[in-house]
Short mmCIF file of C-alpha atoms in Angstrom, two decimals:
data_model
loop_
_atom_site.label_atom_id
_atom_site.label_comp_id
_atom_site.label_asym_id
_atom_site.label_seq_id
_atom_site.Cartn_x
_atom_site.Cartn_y
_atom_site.Cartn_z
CA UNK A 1 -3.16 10.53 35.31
CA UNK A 2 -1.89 6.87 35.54
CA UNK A 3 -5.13 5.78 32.55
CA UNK A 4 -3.83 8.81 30.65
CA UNK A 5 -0.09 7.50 30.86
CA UNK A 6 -1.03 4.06 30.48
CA UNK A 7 -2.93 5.25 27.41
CA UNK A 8 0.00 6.89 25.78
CA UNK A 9 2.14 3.73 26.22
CA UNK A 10 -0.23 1.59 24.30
CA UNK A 11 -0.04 4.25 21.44
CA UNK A 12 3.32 4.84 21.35
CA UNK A 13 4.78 2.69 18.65
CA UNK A 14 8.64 3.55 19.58
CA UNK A 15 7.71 1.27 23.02
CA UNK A 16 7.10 -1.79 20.41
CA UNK A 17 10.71 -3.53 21.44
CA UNK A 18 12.34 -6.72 19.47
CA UNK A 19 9.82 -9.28 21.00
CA UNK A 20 7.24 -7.60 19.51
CA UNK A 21 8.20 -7.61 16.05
CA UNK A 22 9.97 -10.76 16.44
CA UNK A 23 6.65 -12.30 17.06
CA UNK A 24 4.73 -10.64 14.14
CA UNK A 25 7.69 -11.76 11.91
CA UNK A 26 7.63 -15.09 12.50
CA UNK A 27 3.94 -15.69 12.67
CA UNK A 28 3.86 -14.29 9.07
CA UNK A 29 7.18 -16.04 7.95
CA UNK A 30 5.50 -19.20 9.83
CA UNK A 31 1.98 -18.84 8.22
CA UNK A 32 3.64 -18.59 5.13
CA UNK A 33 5.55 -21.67 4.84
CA UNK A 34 2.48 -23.41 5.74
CA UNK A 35 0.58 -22.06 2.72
CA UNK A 36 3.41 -22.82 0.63
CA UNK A 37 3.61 -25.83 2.19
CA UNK A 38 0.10 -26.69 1.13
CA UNK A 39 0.69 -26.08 -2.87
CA UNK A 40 0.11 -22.13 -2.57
CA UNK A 41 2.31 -20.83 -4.73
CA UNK A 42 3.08 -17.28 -6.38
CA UNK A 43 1.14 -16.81 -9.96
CA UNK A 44 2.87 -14.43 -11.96
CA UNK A 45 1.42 -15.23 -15.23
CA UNK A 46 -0.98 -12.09 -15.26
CA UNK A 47 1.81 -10.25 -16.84
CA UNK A 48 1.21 -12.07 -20.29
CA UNK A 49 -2.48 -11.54 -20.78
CA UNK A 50 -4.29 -9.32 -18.36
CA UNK A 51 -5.59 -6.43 -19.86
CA UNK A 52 -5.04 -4.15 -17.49
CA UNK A 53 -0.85 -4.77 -17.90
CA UNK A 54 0.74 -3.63 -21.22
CA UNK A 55 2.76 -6.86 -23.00
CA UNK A 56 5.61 -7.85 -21.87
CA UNK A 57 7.68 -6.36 -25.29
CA UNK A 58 6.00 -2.91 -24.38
CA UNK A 59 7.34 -3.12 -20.87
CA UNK A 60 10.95 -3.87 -21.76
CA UNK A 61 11.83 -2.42 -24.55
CA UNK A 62 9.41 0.85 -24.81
CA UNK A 63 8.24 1.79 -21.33
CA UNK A 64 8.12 5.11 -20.74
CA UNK A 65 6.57 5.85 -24.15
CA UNK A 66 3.91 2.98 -23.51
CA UNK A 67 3.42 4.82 -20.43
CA UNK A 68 2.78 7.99 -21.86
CA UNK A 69 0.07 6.82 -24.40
CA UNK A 70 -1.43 4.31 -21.27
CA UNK A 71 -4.88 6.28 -20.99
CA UNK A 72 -6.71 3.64 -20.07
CA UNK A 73 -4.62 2.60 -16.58
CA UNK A 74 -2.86 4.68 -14.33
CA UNK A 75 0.89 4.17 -14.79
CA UNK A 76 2.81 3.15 -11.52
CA UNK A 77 1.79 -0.93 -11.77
CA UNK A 78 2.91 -0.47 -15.48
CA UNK A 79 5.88 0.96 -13.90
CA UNK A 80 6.53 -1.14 -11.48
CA UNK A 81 6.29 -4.86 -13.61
CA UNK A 82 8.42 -2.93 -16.60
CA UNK A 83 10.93 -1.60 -14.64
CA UNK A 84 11.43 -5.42 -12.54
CA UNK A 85 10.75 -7.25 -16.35
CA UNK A 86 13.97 -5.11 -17.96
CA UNK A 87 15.91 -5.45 -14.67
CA UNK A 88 15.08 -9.25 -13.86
CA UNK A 89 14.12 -10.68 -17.43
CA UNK A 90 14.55 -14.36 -16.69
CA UNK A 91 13.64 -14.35 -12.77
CA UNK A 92 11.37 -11.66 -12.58
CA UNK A 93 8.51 -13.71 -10.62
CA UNK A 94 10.95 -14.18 -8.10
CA UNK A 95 11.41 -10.33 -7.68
CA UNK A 96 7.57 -9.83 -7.71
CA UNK A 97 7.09 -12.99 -4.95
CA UNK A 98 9.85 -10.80 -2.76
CA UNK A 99 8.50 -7.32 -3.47
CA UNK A 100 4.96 -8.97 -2.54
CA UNK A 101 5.95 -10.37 0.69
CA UNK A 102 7.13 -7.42 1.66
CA UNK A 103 4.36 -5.45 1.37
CA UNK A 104 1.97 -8.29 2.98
CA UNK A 105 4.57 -7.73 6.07
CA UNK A 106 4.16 -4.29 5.88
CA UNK A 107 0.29 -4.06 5.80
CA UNK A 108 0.50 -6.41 8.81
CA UNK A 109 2.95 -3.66 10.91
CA UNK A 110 0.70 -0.49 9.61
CA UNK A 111 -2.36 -2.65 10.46
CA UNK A 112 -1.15 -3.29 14.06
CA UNK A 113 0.39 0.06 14.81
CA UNK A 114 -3.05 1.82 14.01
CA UNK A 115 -5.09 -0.70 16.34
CA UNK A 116 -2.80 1.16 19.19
CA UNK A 117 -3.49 4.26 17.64
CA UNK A 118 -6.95 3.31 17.95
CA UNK A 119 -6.28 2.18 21.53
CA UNK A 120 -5.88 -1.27 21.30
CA UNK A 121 -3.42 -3.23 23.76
CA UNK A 122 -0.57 -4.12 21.57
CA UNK A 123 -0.42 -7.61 21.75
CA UNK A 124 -4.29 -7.61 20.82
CA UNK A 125 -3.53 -5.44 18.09
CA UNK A 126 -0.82 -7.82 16.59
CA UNK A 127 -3.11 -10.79 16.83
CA UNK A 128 -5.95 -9.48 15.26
CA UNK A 129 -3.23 -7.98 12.56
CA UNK A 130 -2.04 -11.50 12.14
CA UNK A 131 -5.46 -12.95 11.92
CA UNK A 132 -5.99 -10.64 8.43
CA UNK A 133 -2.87 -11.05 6.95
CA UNK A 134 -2.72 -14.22 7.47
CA UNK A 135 -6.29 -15.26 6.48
CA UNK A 136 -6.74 -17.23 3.48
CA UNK A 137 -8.08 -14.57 1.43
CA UNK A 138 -5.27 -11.97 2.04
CA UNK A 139 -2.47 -14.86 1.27
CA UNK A 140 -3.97 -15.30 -2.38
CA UNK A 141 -3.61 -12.03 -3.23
CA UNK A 142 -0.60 -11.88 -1.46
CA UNK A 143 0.13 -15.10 -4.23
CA UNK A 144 -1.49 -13.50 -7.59
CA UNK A 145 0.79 -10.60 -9.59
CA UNK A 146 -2.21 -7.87 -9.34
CA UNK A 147 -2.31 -4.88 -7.73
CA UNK A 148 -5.02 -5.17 -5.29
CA UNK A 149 -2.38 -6.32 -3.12
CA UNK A 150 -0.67 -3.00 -3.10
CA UNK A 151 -3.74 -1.28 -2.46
CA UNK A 152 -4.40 -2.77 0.48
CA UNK A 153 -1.05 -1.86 1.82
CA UNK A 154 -1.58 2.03 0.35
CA UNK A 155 -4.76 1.92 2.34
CA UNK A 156 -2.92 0.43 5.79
CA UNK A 157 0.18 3.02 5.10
CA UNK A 158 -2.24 5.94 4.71
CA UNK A 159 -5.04 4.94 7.93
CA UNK A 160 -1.64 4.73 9.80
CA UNK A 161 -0.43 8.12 8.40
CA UNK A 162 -3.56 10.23 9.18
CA UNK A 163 -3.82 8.43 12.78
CA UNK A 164 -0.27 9.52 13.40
CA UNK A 165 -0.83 13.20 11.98
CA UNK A 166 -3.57 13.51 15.19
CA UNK A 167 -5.50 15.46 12.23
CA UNK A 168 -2.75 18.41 12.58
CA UNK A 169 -0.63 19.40 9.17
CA UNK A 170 2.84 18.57 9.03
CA UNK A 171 4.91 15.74 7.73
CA UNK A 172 2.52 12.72 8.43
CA UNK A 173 -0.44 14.38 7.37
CA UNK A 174 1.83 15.32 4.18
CA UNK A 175 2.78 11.69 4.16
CA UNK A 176 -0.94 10.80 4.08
CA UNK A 177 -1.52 12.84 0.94
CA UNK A 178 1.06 11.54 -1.28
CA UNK A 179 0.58 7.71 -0.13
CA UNK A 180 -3.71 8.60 -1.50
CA UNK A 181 -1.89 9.91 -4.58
CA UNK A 182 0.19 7.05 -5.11
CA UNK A 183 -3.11 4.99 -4.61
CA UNK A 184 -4.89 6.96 -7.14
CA UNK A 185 -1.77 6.77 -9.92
CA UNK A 186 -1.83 2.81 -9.22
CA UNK A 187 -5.72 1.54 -10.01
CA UNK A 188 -8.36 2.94 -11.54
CA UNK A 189 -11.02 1.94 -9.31
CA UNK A 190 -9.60 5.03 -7.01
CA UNK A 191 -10.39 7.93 -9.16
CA UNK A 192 -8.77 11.50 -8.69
CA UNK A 193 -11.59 12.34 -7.12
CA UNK A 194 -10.73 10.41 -4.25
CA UNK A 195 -7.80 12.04 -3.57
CA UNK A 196 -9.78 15.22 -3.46
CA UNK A 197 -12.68 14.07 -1.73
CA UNK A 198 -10.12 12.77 1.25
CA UNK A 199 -8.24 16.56 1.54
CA UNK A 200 -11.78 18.01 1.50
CA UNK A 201 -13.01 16.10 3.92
CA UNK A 202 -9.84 16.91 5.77
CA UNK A 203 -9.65 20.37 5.43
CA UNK A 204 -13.39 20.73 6.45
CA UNK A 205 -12.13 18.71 9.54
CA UNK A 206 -9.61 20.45 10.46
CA UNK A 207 -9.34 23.81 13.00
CA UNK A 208 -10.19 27.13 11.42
CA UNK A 209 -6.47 28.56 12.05
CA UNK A 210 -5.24 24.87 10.14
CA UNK A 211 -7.02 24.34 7.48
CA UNK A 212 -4.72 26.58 5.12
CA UNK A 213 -1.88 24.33 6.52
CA UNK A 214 -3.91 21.57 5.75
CA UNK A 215 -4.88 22.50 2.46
CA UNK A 216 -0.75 23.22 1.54
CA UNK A 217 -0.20 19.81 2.49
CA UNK A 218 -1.95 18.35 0.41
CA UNK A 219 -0.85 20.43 -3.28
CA UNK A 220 2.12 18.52 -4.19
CA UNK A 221 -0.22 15.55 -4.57
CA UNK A 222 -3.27 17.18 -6.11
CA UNK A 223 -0.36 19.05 -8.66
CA UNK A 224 0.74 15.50 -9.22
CA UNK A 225 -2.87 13.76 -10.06
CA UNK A 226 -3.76 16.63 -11.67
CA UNK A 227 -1.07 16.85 -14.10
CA UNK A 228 -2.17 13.40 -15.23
CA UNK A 229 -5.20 14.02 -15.48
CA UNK A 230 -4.46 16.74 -17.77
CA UNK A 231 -1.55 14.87 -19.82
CA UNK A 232 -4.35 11.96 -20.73
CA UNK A 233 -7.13 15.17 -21.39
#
């Protein structure tokens, strides 16, 4: 009884109080001044010459048609860098530095809340959580306008998502779904397939009276990647 209680207080993340996240803040808010500190700064220059971005004029002045006739990417990075180009045109890599630093918070917290899912004591789980996103290699893509970045975090968001759902449909298992689908609409290296792979795998996983729930949870996402799939056939 008392391992089985202690258990569920490791897990539970509404028993993470202000000291907790006050420490994961300012080790990341702390590890990043020192990078900056030593000449690491944000590159947002990607936006004028990588191939997998459309050019800059596209972005701001015909996005959602350049989106449309974008068969070669999936759109929501597109999205993403027109909409912040037409809505910050002269300070735009300041938006992108703000948006990224976000997310590499963010992957840290998902990170550290599925370690306790896991069963991890939380203050291990924040310091191997720190150790990642705060690791040299995480910090330059953190620095460098790409998506890979936001993969990573889609990845964290969606490990924490199926941990939380216990395997069971419902809301986080919904969750789950749409975070794979955003995922799969962001980089190409994560083809539709994926997305299906993941629910069949779940589905196959799941109880015999819950895998139609399952299965249900997971359509608005398929409906989604499939319609694209279809508008670039």
């Amino acid at each position: 009884m008392n391992n089985a209680h202690a258990a569920g207080h490791v897990e539970r993340p509404e028993s993470f109080g202000p000291l907790f996240w006050g420490a994961a803040l300012a080790g990341f808010i702390l590890s990043r001044w020192w990078y900056h500190a030593q000449g690491v700064d944000f590159w947002s220059d990607t936006v004028y010459f990588f191939s997998q971005i459309l050019d800059p004029p596209l972005l701001t002045d015909h996005l959602l048609q350049s989106l449309w006739y974008l068969h070669a990417q999936p759109p929501l990075f597109n999205l993403l860098t027109g909409v912040v180009m037409k809505c910050a045109p002269t300070s735009f890599p300041a938006v992108f530095l703000a948006i990224f630093l976000v997310i590499g918070f963010a992957t840290l917290a998902f990170t550290a809340l599925s370690l306790t899912r896991l069963g991890f004591n939380r203050w291990l789980a924040l310091a191997v959580s720190l150790a990642f996103t705060c690791a040299p290699p995480f910090v330059i893509y953190e620095n460098w306008y790409f998506y890979p970045h936001i993969c990573m975090f889609l990845l964290a968001a969606a490990a924490w998502l199926f941990l939380r759902s216990g395997g069971r449909p419902g809301p986080w298992m919904q969750g789950a779904f749409w975070v794979l689908a955003v995922l799969v609409l962001t980089r190409s290296l994560f083809h539709p397939l994926y997305l299906v792979i993941a629910v069949a795998i779940t589905v196959a996983n799941g109880g015999r009276g819950a895998r139609k729930a399952l299965l249900l949870c997971a359509i608005g996402p398929l409906v989604v990647v499939g319609l694209l799939c279809l508008k670039n056939l």
